mmCIF file with all atom_site columns, C-alpha atoms in Angstrom:
data_model
loop_
_atom_site.group_PDB
_atom_site.id
_atom_site.type_symbol
_atom_site.label_atom_id
_atom_site.label_alt_id
_atom_site.label_comp_id
_atom_site.label_asym_id
_atom_site.label_entity_id
_atom_site.label_seq_id
_atom_site.pdbx_PDB_ins_code
_atom_site.Cartn_x
_atom_site.Cartn_y
_atom_site.Cartn_z
_atom_site.occupancy
_atom_site.B_iso_or_equiv
_atom_site.pdbx_formal_charge
_atom_site.auth_seq_id
_atom_site.auth_comp_id
_atom_site.auth_asym_id
_atom_site.auth_atom_id
_atom_site.pdbx_PDB_model_num
ATOM 1   C CA . MET A 1 1   ? -20.129 -14.822 -45.182 1.00 0.00 ? 1   MET A CA 1
ATOM 2   C CA . ALA A 1 2   ? -21.721 -17.998 -43.299 1.00 0.00 ? 2   ALA A CA 1
ATOM 3   C CA . LEU A 1 3   ? -20.662 -21.263 -45.302 1.00 0.00 ? 3   LEU A CA 1
ATOM 4   C CA . SER A 1 4   ? -23.346 -23.382 -46.909 1.00 0.00 ? 4   SER A CA 1
ATOM 5   C CA . PRO A 1 5   ? -24.336 -26.363 -45.100 1.00 0.00 ? 5   PRO A CA 1
ATOM 6   C CA . THR A 1 6   ? -23.151 -29.761 -46.363 1.00 0.00 ? 6   THR A CA 1
ATOM 7   C CA . ARG A 1 7   ? -24.219 -33.395 -46.147 1.00 0.00 ? 7   ARG A CA 1
ATOM 8   C CA . GLU A 1 8   ? -20.998 -34.108 -44.292 1.00 0.00 ? 8   GLU A CA 1
ATOM 9   C CA . GLN A 1 9   ? -22.068 -31.678 -41.637 1.00 0.00 ? 9   GLN A CA 1
ATOM 10  C CA . MET A 1 10  ? -25.602 -33.227 -41.206 1.00 0.00 ? 10  MET A CA 1
ATOM 11  C CA . LEU A 1 11  ? -23.921 -36.545 -40.833 1.00 0.00 ? 11  LEU A CA 1
ATOM 12  C CA . ALA A 1 12  ? -21.349 -35.269 -38.294 1.00 0.00 ? 12  ALA A CA 1
ATOM 13  C CA . LEU A 1 13  ? -24.483 -33.822 -36.465 1.00 0.00 ? 13  LEU A CA 1
ATOM 14  C CA . ARG A 1 14  ? -26.358 -36.977 -36.468 1.00 0.00 ? 14  ARG A CA 1
ATOM 15  C CA . ARG A 1 15  ? -23.473 -38.947 -35.217 1.00 0.00 ? 15  ARG A CA 1
ATOM 16  C CA . ARG A 1 16  ? -23.080 -36.327 -32.137 1.00 0.00 ? 16  ARG A CA 1
ATOM 17  C CA . THR A 1 17  ? -26.698 -36.811 -31.251 1.00 0.00 ? 17  THR A CA 1
ATOM 18  C CA . GLU A 1 18  ? -26.242 -40.305 -31.234 1.00 0.00 ? 18  GLU A CA 1
ATOM 19  C CA . THR A 1 19  ? -23.480 -39.898 -29.132 1.00 0.00 ? 19  THR A CA 1
ATOM 20  C CA . ILE A 1 20  ? -25.219 -37.705 -26.635 1.00 0.00 ? 20  ILE A CA 1
ATOM 21  C CA . ARG A 1 21  ? -28.189 -40.109 -26.490 1.00 0.00 ? 21  ARG A CA 1
ATOM 22  C CA . TYR A 1 22  ? -26.021 -42.900 -25.727 1.00 0.00 ? 22  TYR A CA 1
ATOM 23  C CA . GLY A 1 23  ? -24.361 -40.750 -22.836 1.00 0.00 ? 23  GLY A CA 1
ATOM 24  C CA . MET A 1 24  ? -27.713 -39.677 -21.614 1.00 0.00 ? 24  MET A CA 1
ATOM 25  C CA . GLY A 1 25  ? -28.634 -43.396 -21.449 1.00 0.00 ? 25  GLY A CA 1
ATOM 26  C CA . LEU A 1 26  ? -25.658 -44.294 -19.057 1.00 0.00 ? 26  LEU A CA 1
ATOM 27  C CA . LEU A 1 27  ? -26.568 -41.231 -17.033 1.00 0.00 ? 27  LEU A CA 1
ATOM 28  C CA . GLN A 1 28  ? -30.278 -42.563 -16.544 1.00 0.00 ? 28  GLN A CA 1
ATOM 29  C CA . LYS A 1 29  ? -28.837 -45.899 -15.411 1.00 0.00 ? 29  LYS A CA 1
ATOM 30  C CA . LYS A 1 30  ? -26.501 -44.310 -13.055 1.00 0.00 ? 30  LYS A CA 1
ATOM 31  C CA . ARG A 1 31  ? -29.520 -42.195 -11.877 1.00 0.00 ? 31  ARG A CA 1
ATOM 32  C CA . ASP A 1 32  ? -31.399 -45.450 -11.420 1.00 0.00 ? 32  ASP A CA 1
ATOM 33  C CA . ALA A 1 33  ? -28.631 -47.119 -9.493  1.00 0.00 ? 33  ALA A CA 1
ATOM 34  C CA . LEU A 1 34  ? -28.160 -44.104 -7.244  1.00 0.00 ? 34  LEU A CA 1
ATOM 35  C CA . VAL A 1 35  ? -31.901 -44.033 -6.443  1.00 0.00 ? 35  VAL A CA 1
ATOM 36  C CA . LEU A 1 36  ? -31.761 -47.606 -5.227  1.00 0.00 ? 36  LEU A CA 1
ATOM 37  C CA . ALA A 1 37  ? -28.539 -47.255 -3.408  1.00 0.00 ? 37  ALA A CA 1
ATOM 38  C CA . ILE A 1 38  ? -29.877 -43.830 -1.647  1.00 0.00 ? 38  ILE A CA 1
ATOM 39  C CA . GLU A 1 39  ? -33.232 -45.793 -0.790  1.00 0.00 ? 39  GLU A CA 1
ATOM 40  C CA . GLN A 1 40  ? -31.398 -48.573 0.997   1.00 0.00 ? 40  GLN A CA 1
ATOM 41  C CA . GLU A 1 41  ? -28.891 -46.155 2.937   1.00 0.00 ? 41  GLU A CA 1
ATOM 42  C CA . ARG A 1 42  ? -32.144 -44.013 3.964   1.00 0.00 ? 42  ARG A CA 1
ATOM 43  C CA . ARG A 1 43  ? -33.596 -47.277 5.435   1.00 0.00 ? 43  ARG A CA 1
ATOM 44  C CA . LEU A 1 44  ? -30.321 -48.271 7.073   1.00 0.00 ? 44  LEU A CA 1
ATOM 45  C CA . PHE A 1 45  ? -30.080 -44.687 8.461   1.00 0.00 ? 45  PHE A CA 1
ATOM 46  C CA . ALA A 1 46  ? -33.669 -44.587 9.755   1.00 0.00 ? 46  ALA A CA 1
ATOM 47  C CA . SER A 1 47  ? -32.978 -48.088 11.560  1.00 0.00 ? 47  SER A CA 1
ATOM 48  C CA . LEU A 1 48  ? -29.538 -46.477 13.123  1.00 0.00 ? 48  LEU A CA 1
ATOM 49  C CA . GLY A 1 49  ? -31.170 -43.412 13.903  1.00 0.00 ? 49  GLY A CA 1
ATOM 50  C CA . LYS A 1 50  ? -33.986 -45.267 16.008  1.00 0.00 ? 50  LYS A CA 1
ATOM 51  C CA . ARG A 1 51  ? -31.258 -47.589 17.764  1.00 0.00 ? 51  ARG A CA 1
ATOM 52  C CA . PHE A 1 52  ? -29.332 -44.590 18.712  1.00 0.00 ? 52  PHE A CA 1
ATOM 53  C CA . ARG A 1 53  ? -32.047 -42.400 20.092  1.00 0.00 ? 53  ARG A CA 1
ATOM 54  C CA . GLU A 1 54  ? -33.083 -45.730 22.094  1.00 0.00 ? 54  GLU A CA 1
ATOM 55  C CA . LEU A 1 55  ? -29.306 -45.757 23.387  1.00 0.00 ? 55  LEU A CA 1
ATOM 56  C CA . CYS A 1 56  ? -29.481 -42.075 24.373  1.00 0.00 ? 56  CYS A CA 1
ATOM 57  C CA . VAL A 1 57  ? -32.541 -42.635 26.455  1.00 0.00 ? 57  VAL A CA 1
ATOM 58  C CA . ARG A 1 58  ? -30.725 -45.772 28.193  1.00 0.00 ? 58  ARG A CA 1
ATOM 59  C CA . ILE A 1 59  ? -27.762 -43.550 28.680  1.00 0.00 ? 59  ILE A CA 1
ATOM 60  C CA . SER A 1 60  ? -29.707 -40.634 30.279  1.00 0.00 ? 60  SER A CA 1
ATOM 61  C CA . MET A 1 61  ? -31.515 -42.676 32.406  1.00 0.00 ? 61  MET A CA 1
ATOM 62  C CA . VAL A 1 62  ? -28.373 -44.553 33.800  1.00 0.00 ? 62  VAL A CA 1
ATOM 63  C CA . TYR A 1 63  ? -26.554 -41.517 33.933  1.00 0.00 ? 63  TYR A CA 1
ATOM 64  C CA . ALA A 1 64  ? -29.154 -39.992 36.152  1.00 0.00 ? 64  ALA A CA 1
ATOM 65  C CA . LEU A 1 65  ? -29.073 -43.211 38.488  1.00 0.00 ? 65  LEU A CA 1
ATOM 66  C CA . VAL A 1 66  ? -25.475 -43.155 38.569  1.00 0.00 ? 66  VAL A CA 1
ATOM 67  C CA . ARG A 1 67  ? -25.265 -39.537 39.783  1.00 0.00 ? 67  ARG A CA 1
ATOM 68  C CA . MET A 1 68  ? -28.311 -40.222 42.208  1.00 0.00 ? 68  MET A CA 1
ATOM 69  C CA . TYR A 1 69  ? -26.140 -43.174 43.932  1.00 0.00 ? 69  TYR A CA 1
ATOM 70  C CA . GLU A 1 70  ? -22.782 -42.683 43.134  1.00 0.00 ? 70  GLU A CA 1
ATOM 71  C CA . GLY A 1 71  ? -22.257 -39.146 42.932  1.00 0.00 ? 71  GLY A CA 1
ATOM 72  C CA . GLN A 1 72  ? -20.497 -36.707 40.695  1.00 0.00 ? 72  GLN A CA 1
ATOM 73  C CA . HIS A 1 73  ? -17.207 -37.918 42.056  1.00 0.00 ? 73  HIS A CA 1
ATOM 74  C CA . MET A 1 74  ? -17.709 -41.395 40.640  1.00 0.00 ? 74  MET A CA 1
ATOM 75  C CA . LEU A 1 75  ? -18.238 -39.896 37.128  1.00 0.00 ? 75  LEU A CA 1
ATOM 76  C CA . SER A 1 76  ? -14.934 -38.039 37.379  1.00 0.00 ? 76  SER A CA 1
ATOM 77  C CA . LEU A 1 77  ? -12.980 -41.044 37.994  1.00 0.00 ? 77  LEU A CA 1
ATOM 78  C CA . LEU A 1 78  ? -13.967 -42.385 34.630  1.00 0.00 ? 78  LEU A CA 1
ATOM 79  C CA . HIS A 1 79  ? -11.710 -39.858 32.538  1.00 0.00 ? 79  HIS A CA 1
ATOM 80  C CA . PRO A 1 80  ? -8.241  -40.669 33.928  1.00 0.00 ? 80  PRO A CA 1
ATOM 81  C CA . GLY A 1 81  ? -6.461  -43.248 31.608  1.00 0.00 ? 81  GLY A CA 1
ATOM 82  C CA . GLN A 1 82  ? -8.401  -41.779 28.420  1.00 0.00 ? 82  GLN A CA 1
ATOM 83  C CA . ILE A 1 83  ? -6.496  -40.734 25.634  1.00 0.00 ? 83  ILE A CA 1
ATOM 84  C CA . PRO A 1 84  ? -7.364  -38.309 22.757  1.00 0.00 ? 84  PRO A CA 1
ATOM 85  C CA . LEU A 1 85  ? -9.451  -39.741 19.925  1.00 0.00 ? 85  LEU A CA 1
ATOM 86  C CA . VAL A 1 86  ? -7.744  -39.908 16.474  1.00 0.00 ? 86  VAL A CA 1
ATOM 87  C CA . VAL A 1 87  ? -10.226 -40.178 13.624  1.00 0.00 ? 87  VAL A CA 1
ATOM 88  C CA . VAL A 1 88  ? -8.968  -41.644 10.476  1.00 0.00 ? 88  VAL A CA 1
ATOM 89  C CA . MET A 1 89  ? -10.714 -40.535 7.148   1.00 0.00 ? 89  MET A CA 1
ATOM 90  C CA . GLU A 1 90  ? -10.959 -43.035 4.424   1.00 0.00 ? 90  GLU A CA 1
ATOM 91  C CA . ARG A 1 91  ? -12.233 -42.286 0.712   1.00 0.00 ? 91  ARG A CA 1
ATOM 92  C CA . HIS A 1 92  ? -14.576 -44.800 -1.061  1.00 0.00 ? 92  HIS A CA 1
ATOM 93  C CA . SER A 1 93  ? -16.328 -44.500 -4.423  1.00 0.00 ? 93  SER A CA 1
ATOM 94  C CA . LEU A 1 94  ? -19.668 -45.969 -5.690  1.00 0.00 ? 94  LEU A CA 1
ATOM 95  C CA . MET A 1 95  ? -20.562 -45.290 -9.282  1.00 0.00 ? 95  MET A CA 1
ATOM 96  C CA . GLY A 1 96  ? -18.194 -42.423 -9.584  1.00 0.00 ? 96  GLY A CA 1
ATOM 97  C CA . CYS A 1 97  ? -19.605 -40.827 -6.480  1.00 0.00 ? 97  CYS A CA 1
ATOM 98  C CA . THR A 1 98  ? -16.610 -40.310 -3.861  1.00 0.00 ? 98  THR A CA 1
ATOM 99  C CA . PHE A 1 99  ? -17.795 -40.096 -0.326  1.00 0.00 ? 99  PHE A CA 1
ATOM 100 C CA . ALA A 1 100 ? -15.627 -40.453 3.009   1.00 0.00 ? 100 ALA A CA 1
ATOM 101 C CA . GLN A 1 101 ? -15.777 -42.923 5.784   1.00 0.00 ? 101 GLN A CA 1
ATOM 102 C CA . PHE A 1 102 ? -14.613 -42.349 9.333   1.00 0.00 ? 102 PHE A CA 1
ATOM 103 C CA . ARG A 1 103 ? -13.305 -44.658 12.051  1.00 0.00 ? 103 ARG A CA 1
ATOM 104 C CA . PRO A 1 104 ? -11.069 -44.261 15.257  1.00 0.00 ? 104 PRO A CA 1
ATOM 105 C CA . ALA A 1 105 ? -7.289  -45.066 14.532  1.00 0.00 ? 105 ALA A CA 1
ATOM 106 C CA . GLN A 1 106 ? -6.906  -46.580 18.096  1.00 0.00 ? 106 GLN A CA 1
ATOM 107 C CA . SER A 1 107 ? -8.150  -50.193 18.762  1.00 0.00 ? 107 SER A CA 1
ATOM 108 C CA . GLU A 1 108 ? -10.964 -51.162 21.074  1.00 0.00 ? 108 GLU A CA 1
ATOM 109 C CA . ASP A 1 109 ? -8.646  -51.947 23.887  1.00 0.00 ? 109 ASP A CA 1
ATOM 110 C CA . GLU A 1 110 ? -6.890  -48.531 23.538  1.00 0.00 ? 110 GLU A CA 1
ATOM 111 C CA . LEU A 1 111 ? -10.394 -46.578 23.382  1.00 0.00 ? 111 LEU A CA 1
ATOM 112 C CA . HIS A 1 112 ? -11.299 -48.337 26.592  1.00 0.00 ? 112 HIS A CA 1
ATOM 113 C CA . PRO A 1 113 ? -8.406  -49.024 28.890  1.00 0.00 ? 113 PRO A CA 1
ATOM 114 C CA . SER A 1 114 ? -8.557  -50.701 31.870  1.00 0.00 ? 114 SER A CA 1
ATOM 115 C CA . THR A 1 115 ? -6.738  -47.936 33.726  1.00 0.00 ? 115 THR A CA 1
ATOM 116 C CA . MET A 1 116 ? -9.787  -46.310 35.529  1.00 0.00 ? 116 MET A CA 1
ATOM 117 C CA . LYS A 1 117 ? -9.576  -45.526 38.866  1.00 0.00 ? 117 LYS A CA 1
ATOM 118 C CA . TYR A 1 118 ? -12.985 -46.461 40.302  1.00 0.00 ? 118 TYR A CA 1
ATOM 119 C CA . ASP A 1 119 ? -13.383 -50.055 41.823  1.00 0.00 ? 119 ASP A CA 1
ATOM 120 C CA . PRO A 1 120 ? -15.809 -52.222 40.224  1.00 0.00 ? 120 PRO A CA 1
ATOM 121 C CA . ALA A 1 121 ? -16.469 -54.182 43.572  1.00 0.00 ? 121 ALA A CA 1
ATOM 122 C CA . LEU A 1 122 ? -17.358 -50.922 45.276  1.00 0.00 ? 122 LEU A CA 1
ATOM 123 C CA . SER A 1 123 ? -19.688 -49.502 42.725  1.00 0.00 ? 123 SER A CA 1
ATOM 124 C CA . SER A 1 124 ? -23.155 -50.105 42.011  1.00 0.00 ? 124 SER A CA 1
ATOM 125 C CA . ILE A 1 125 ? -24.285 -51.953 38.913  1.00 0.00 ? 125 ILE A CA 1
ATOM 126 C CA . HIS A 1 126 ? -25.556 -48.865 37.564  1.00 0.00 ? 126 HIS A CA 1
ATOM 127 C CA . LEU A 1 127 ? -22.140 -47.850 36.905  1.00 0.00 ? 127 LEU A CA 1
ATOM 128 C CA . ASP A 1 128 ? -21.742 -50.844 34.768  1.00 0.00 ? 128 ASP A CA 1
ATOM 129 C CA . ASP A 1 129 ? -24.935 -50.278 32.780  1.00 0.00 ? 129 ASP A CA 1
ATOM 130 C CA . LEU A 1 130 ? -23.621 -46.797 31.880  1.00 0.00 ? 130 LEU A CA 1
ATOM 131 C CA . LEU A 1 131 ? -20.258 -48.120 30.585  1.00 0.00 ? 131 LEU A CA 1
ATOM 132 C CA . SER A 1 132 ? -21.913 -50.873 28.643  1.00 0.00 ? 132 SER A CA 1
ATOM 133 C CA . ALA A 1 133 ? -24.613 -48.528 27.318  1.00 0.00 ? 133 ALA A CA 1
ATOM 134 C CA . LEU A 1 134 ? -21.511 -46.000 26.195  1.00 0.00 ? 134 LEU A CA 1
ATOM 135 C CA . SER A 1 135 ? -19.643 -48.842 24.426  1.00 0.00 ? 135 SER A CA 1
ATOM 136 C CA . ASP A 1 136 ? -22.999 -49.763 22.588  1.00 0.00 ? 136 ASP A CA 1
ATOM 137 C CA . VAL A 1 137 ? -23.769 -46.189 21.417  1.00 0.00 ? 137 VAL A CA 1
ATOM 138 C CA . ASP A 1 138 ? -20.044 -45.890 20.252  1.00 0.00 ? 138 ASP A CA 1
ATOM 139 C CA . GLU A 1 139 ? -20.342 -48.370 17.836  1.00 0.00 ? 139 GLU A CA 1
ATOM 140 C CA . ILE A 1 140 ? -23.765 -47.366 16.569  1.00 0.00 ? 140 ILE A CA 1
ATOM 141 C CA . LEU A 1 141 ? -22.545 -43.580 16.445  1.00 0.00 ? 141 LEU A CA 1
ATOM 142 C CA . TRP A 1 142 ? -19.551 -44.654 13.915  1.00 0.00 ? 142 TRP A CA 1
ATOM 143 C CA . ARG A 1 143 ? -22.111 -46.449 11.685  1.00 0.00 ? 143 ARG A CA 1
ATOM 144 C CA . TYR A 1 144 ? -24.539 -43.544 11.871  1.00 0.00 ? 144 TYR A CA 1
ATOM 145 C CA . ILE A 1 145 ? -21.759 -41.022 11.030  1.00 0.00 ? 145 ILE A CA 1
ATOM 146 C CA . ASN A 1 146 ? -20.570 -43.030 7.963   1.00 0.00 ? 146 ASN A CA 1
ATOM 147 C CA . VAL A 1 147 ? -23.940 -43.673 6.717   1.00 0.00 ? 147 VAL A CA 1
ATOM 148 C CA . ARG A 1 148 ? -25.089 -40.227 6.885   1.00 0.00 ? 148 ARG A CA 1
ATOM 149 C CA . ALA A 1 149 ? -21.735 -39.148 5.053   1.00 0.00 ? 149 ALA A CA 1
ATOM 150 C CA . LYS A 1 150 ? -22.446 -41.639 2.493   1.00 0.00 ? 150 LYS A CA 1
ATOM 151 C CA . LEU A 1 151 ? -25.957 -40.664 1.998   1.00 0.00 ? 151 LEU A CA 1
ATOM 152 C CA . VAL A 1 152 ? -25.202 -36.955 1.681   1.00 0.00 ? 152 VAL A CA 1
ATOM 153 C CA . ALA A 1 153 ? -22.629 -37.601 -1.167  1.00 0.00 ? 153 ALA A CA 1
ATOM 154 C CA . LEU A 1 154 ? -25.178 -39.997 -2.985  1.00 0.00 ? 154 LEU A CA 1
ATOM 155 C CA . GLU A 1 155 ? -27.821 -37.384 -2.721  1.00 0.00 ? 155 GLU A CA 1
ATOM 156 C CA . LYS A 1 156 ? -25.462 -34.590 -4.090  1.00 0.00 ? 156 LYS A CA 1
ATOM 157 C CA . ASP A 1 157 ? -24.204 -36.901 -6.801  1.00 0.00 ? 157 ASP A CA 1
ATOM 158 C CA . LEU A 1 158 ? -28.047 -37.723 -7.870  1.00 0.00 ? 158 LEU A CA 1
ATOM 159 C CA . ARG A 1 159 ? -28.624 -34.029 -8.021  1.00 0.00 ? 159 ARG A CA 1
ATOM 160 C CA . ASN A 1 160 ? -25.857 -33.467 -10.271 1.00 0.00 ? 160 ASN A CA 1
ATOM 161 C CA . THR A 1 161 ? -26.957 -36.337 -12.482 1.00 0.00 ? 161 THR A CA 1
ATOM 162 C CA . MET A 1 162 ? -30.178 -35.292 -12.673 1.00 0.00 ? 162 MET A CA 1
ATOM 163 C CA . ARG A 1 163 ? -29.233 -31.866 -13.699 1.00 0.00 ? 163 ARG A CA 1
ATOM 164 C CA . LYS A 1 164 ? -26.898 -33.254 -16.588 1.00 0.00 ? 164 LYS A CA 1
ATOM 165 C CA . ILE A 1 165 ? -30.021 -35.452 -17.862 1.00 0.00 ? 165 ILE A CA 1
ATOM 166 C CA . ASN A 1 166 ? -32.434 -32.662 -17.917 1.00 0.00 ? 166 ASN A CA 1
ATOM 167 C CA . ASN A 1 167 ? -29.813 -30.310 -19.776 1.00 0.00 ? 167 ASN A CA 1
ATOM 168 C CA . LEU A 1 168 ? -29.304 -33.120 -22.231 1.00 0.00 ? 168 LEU A CA 1
ATOM 169 C CA . GLU A 1 169 ? -32.981 -33.888 -22.445 1.00 0.00 ? 169 GLU A CA 1
ATOM 170 C CA . HIS A 1 170 ? -34.173 -30.464 -22.766 1.00 0.00 ? 170 HIS A CA 1
ATOM 171 C CA . ALA A 1 171 ? -31.616 -28.056 -24.065 1.00 0.00 ? 171 ALA A CA 1
ATOM 172 C CA . VAL A 1 172 ? -28.621 -29.979 -25.738 1.00 0.00 ? 172 VAL A CA 1
ATOM 173 C CA . LEU A 1 173 ? -30.494 -32.460 -27.780 1.00 0.00 ? 173 LEU A CA 1
ATOM 174 C CA . PRO A 1 174 ? -33.531 -30.341 -28.824 1.00 0.00 ? 174 PRO A CA 1
ATOM 175 C CA . THR A 1 175 ? -30.998 -27.698 -29.971 1.00 0.00 ? 175 THR A CA 1
ATOM 176 C CA . LEU A 1 176 ? -29.351 -30.650 -32.169 1.00 0.00 ? 176 LEU A CA 1
ATOM 177 C CA . ARG A 1 177 ? -32.544 -31.824 -33.524 1.00 0.00 ? 177 ARG A CA 1
ATOM 178 C CA . ALA A 1 178 ? -33.374 -28.252 -34.652 1.00 0.00 ? 178 ALA A CA 1
ATOM 179 C CA . GLU A 1 179 ? -30.121 -27.791 -36.291 1.00 0.00 ? 179 GLU A CA 1
ATOM 180 C CA . TYR A 1 180 ? -30.449 -31.254 -37.889 1.00 0.00 ? 180 TYR A CA 1
ATOM 181 C CA . LYS A 1 181 ? -33.776 -30.626 -39.405 1.00 0.00 ? 181 LYS A CA 1
ATOM 182 C CA . ARG A 1 182 ? -32.713 -27.093 -40.649 1.00 0.00 ? 182 ARG A CA 1
ATOM 183 C CA . ILE A 1 183 ? -29.831 -28.523 -42.441 1.00 0.00 ? 183 ILE A CA 1
ATOM 184 C CA . ARG A 1 184 ? -31.838 -31.343 -43.958 1.00 0.00 ? 184 ARG A CA 1
ATOM 185 C CA . GLU A 1 185 ? -34.444 -28.812 -45.105 1.00 0.00 ? 185 GLU A CA 1
ATOM 186 C CA . ILE A 1 186 ? -31.487 -26.707 -46.827 1.00 0.00 ? 186 ILE A CA 1
ATOM 187 C CA . LEU A 1 187 ? -29.957 -29.565 -48.608 1.00 0.00 ? 187 LEU A CA 1
ATOM 188 C CA . ALA A 1 188 ? -33.451 -30.988 -49.681 1.00 0.00 ? 188 ALA A CA 1
ATOM 189 C CA . GLU A 1 189 ? -34.286 -27.726 -51.102 1.00 0.00 ? 189 GLU A CA 1
ATOM 190 C CA . ARG A 1 190 ? -30.832 -27.502 -52.814 1.00 0.00 ? 190 ARG A CA 1
ATOM 191 C CA . GLU A 1 191 ? -31.412 -30.861 -54.251 1.00 0.00 ? 191 GLU A CA 1
ATOM 192 C CA . ARG A 1 192 ? -34.889 -29.615 -55.586 1.00 0.00 ? 192 ARG A CA 1
ATOM 193 C CA . GLN A 1 193 ? -33.529 -26.540 -57.149 1.00 0.00 ? 193 GLN A CA 1
ATOM 194 C CA . ASP A 1 194 ? -30.652 -28.965 -58.600 1.00 0.00 ? 194 ASP A CA 1
ATOM 195 C CA . ARG A 1 195 ? -32.786 -31.145 -60.332 1.00 0.00 ? 195 ARG A CA 1
ATOM 196 C CA . TYR A 1 196 ? -35.082 -28.396 -61.330 1.00 0.00 ? 196 TYR A CA 1
ATOM 197 C CA . THR A 1 197 ? -31.981 -26.690 -63.106 1.00 0.00 ? 197 THR A CA 1
ATOM 198 C CA . LEU A 1 198 ? -30.753 -29.944 -64.616 1.00 0.00 ? 198 LEU A CA 1
ATOM 199 C CA . LYS A 1 199 ? -34.129 -30.709 -65.809 1.00 0.00 ? 199 LYS A CA 1
ATOM 200 C CA . LYS A 1 200 ? -34.288 -27.393 -67.468 1.00 0.00 ? 200 LYS A CA 1
ATOM 201 C CA . MET A 1 201 ? -30.949 -27.276 -68.963 1.00 0.00 ? 201 MET A CA 1
ATOM 202 C CA . SER A 1 202 ? -31.981 -30.876 -70.472 1.00 0.00 ? 202 SER A CA 1
ATOM 203 C CA . ARG A 1 203 ? -35.115 -29.635 -72.085 1.00 0.00 ? 203 ARG A CA 1
ATOM 204 C CA . LYS A 1 204 ? -33.111 -26.596 -73.403 1.00 0.00 ? 204 LYS A CA 1
ATOM 205 C CA . SER A 1 205 ? -30.381 -28.983 -74.784 1.00 0.00 ? 205 SER A CA 1
ATOM 206 C CA . ARG A 1 206 ? -32.858 -31.255 -76.413 1.00 0.00 ? 206 ARG A CA 1
ATOM 207 C CA . PHE A 1 207 ? -34.582 -28.163 -78.059 1.00 0.00 ? 207 PHE A CA 1
ATOM 208 C CA . ILE A 1 208 ? -31.452 -26.921 -79.553 1.00 0.00 ? 208 ILE A CA 1
ATOM 209 C CA . SER A 1 209 ? -30.415 -30.272 -80.791 1.00 0.00 ? 209 SER A CA 1
ATOM 210 C CA . HIS A 1 210 ? -33.809 -30.327 -82.278 1.00 0.00 ? 210 HIS A CA 1
ATOM 211 C CA . GLU A 1 211 ? -33.487 -27.184 -83.842 1.00 0.00 ? 211 GLU A CA 1
ATOM 212 C CA . CYS A 1 212 ? -30.031 -27.883 -85.210 1.00 0.00 ? 212 CYS A CA 1
ATOM 213 C CA . GLU A 1 213 ? -31.661 -31.357 -86.682 1.00 0.00 ? 213 GLU A CA 1
ATOM 214 C CA . ASN A 1 214 ? -34.199 -29.502 -88.613 1.00 0.00 ? 214 ASN A CA 1
ATOM 215 C CA . GLY A 1 215 ? -31.582 -26.742 -89.823 1.00 0.00 ? 215 GLY A CA 1
ATOM 216 C CA . LEU A 1 216 ? -33.258 -23.988 -88.083 1.00 0.00 ? 216 LEU A CA 1
ATOM 217 C CA . LEU A 1 217 ? -30.168 -22.904 -86.145 1.00 0.00 ? 217 LEU A CA 1
#
């Protein structure tokens, strides 16, 4: 048998509703902050992407010139002295959203050692241009990767935040409001019945008293 609703239950339900509204307000502020951060990262990502594509075009042109004037053997001389690339991953957090950022473990000198076997004095200027372009694209590439990783994490967190807000707004809060209204109506009806019963008993009591005073009972 279900217990009859009480005023304490109604008050507890109202406090819970207010708490959920407060939590939803915090989620909405987080959503707005995420949208702003995502827009900033998207603009930066578009700018880096444009610069990256420009550098790729430059590398392609210079690479073709090196092969044309220096030959494939000169490109093969750039490999000796290079060491394996070790990538370090660092975790960062923004408004509760955790995302990874990457960087090479080696220093700039270790990544580009001066132990290449080609003689700069005997090579064309196109080879220097190729090395310069590769160095430029290396810096852009790391920023491009990190912005992309951050952007993906922020967009995923935004989707989760929107899903929570929609669930609270369209499922949880309407259910709580309906339950609160139901309990309030039951309590109001109970109070009306109690007042009616009390009024009826009061009239009956006065009638009995009146009859007793007149000696009819």
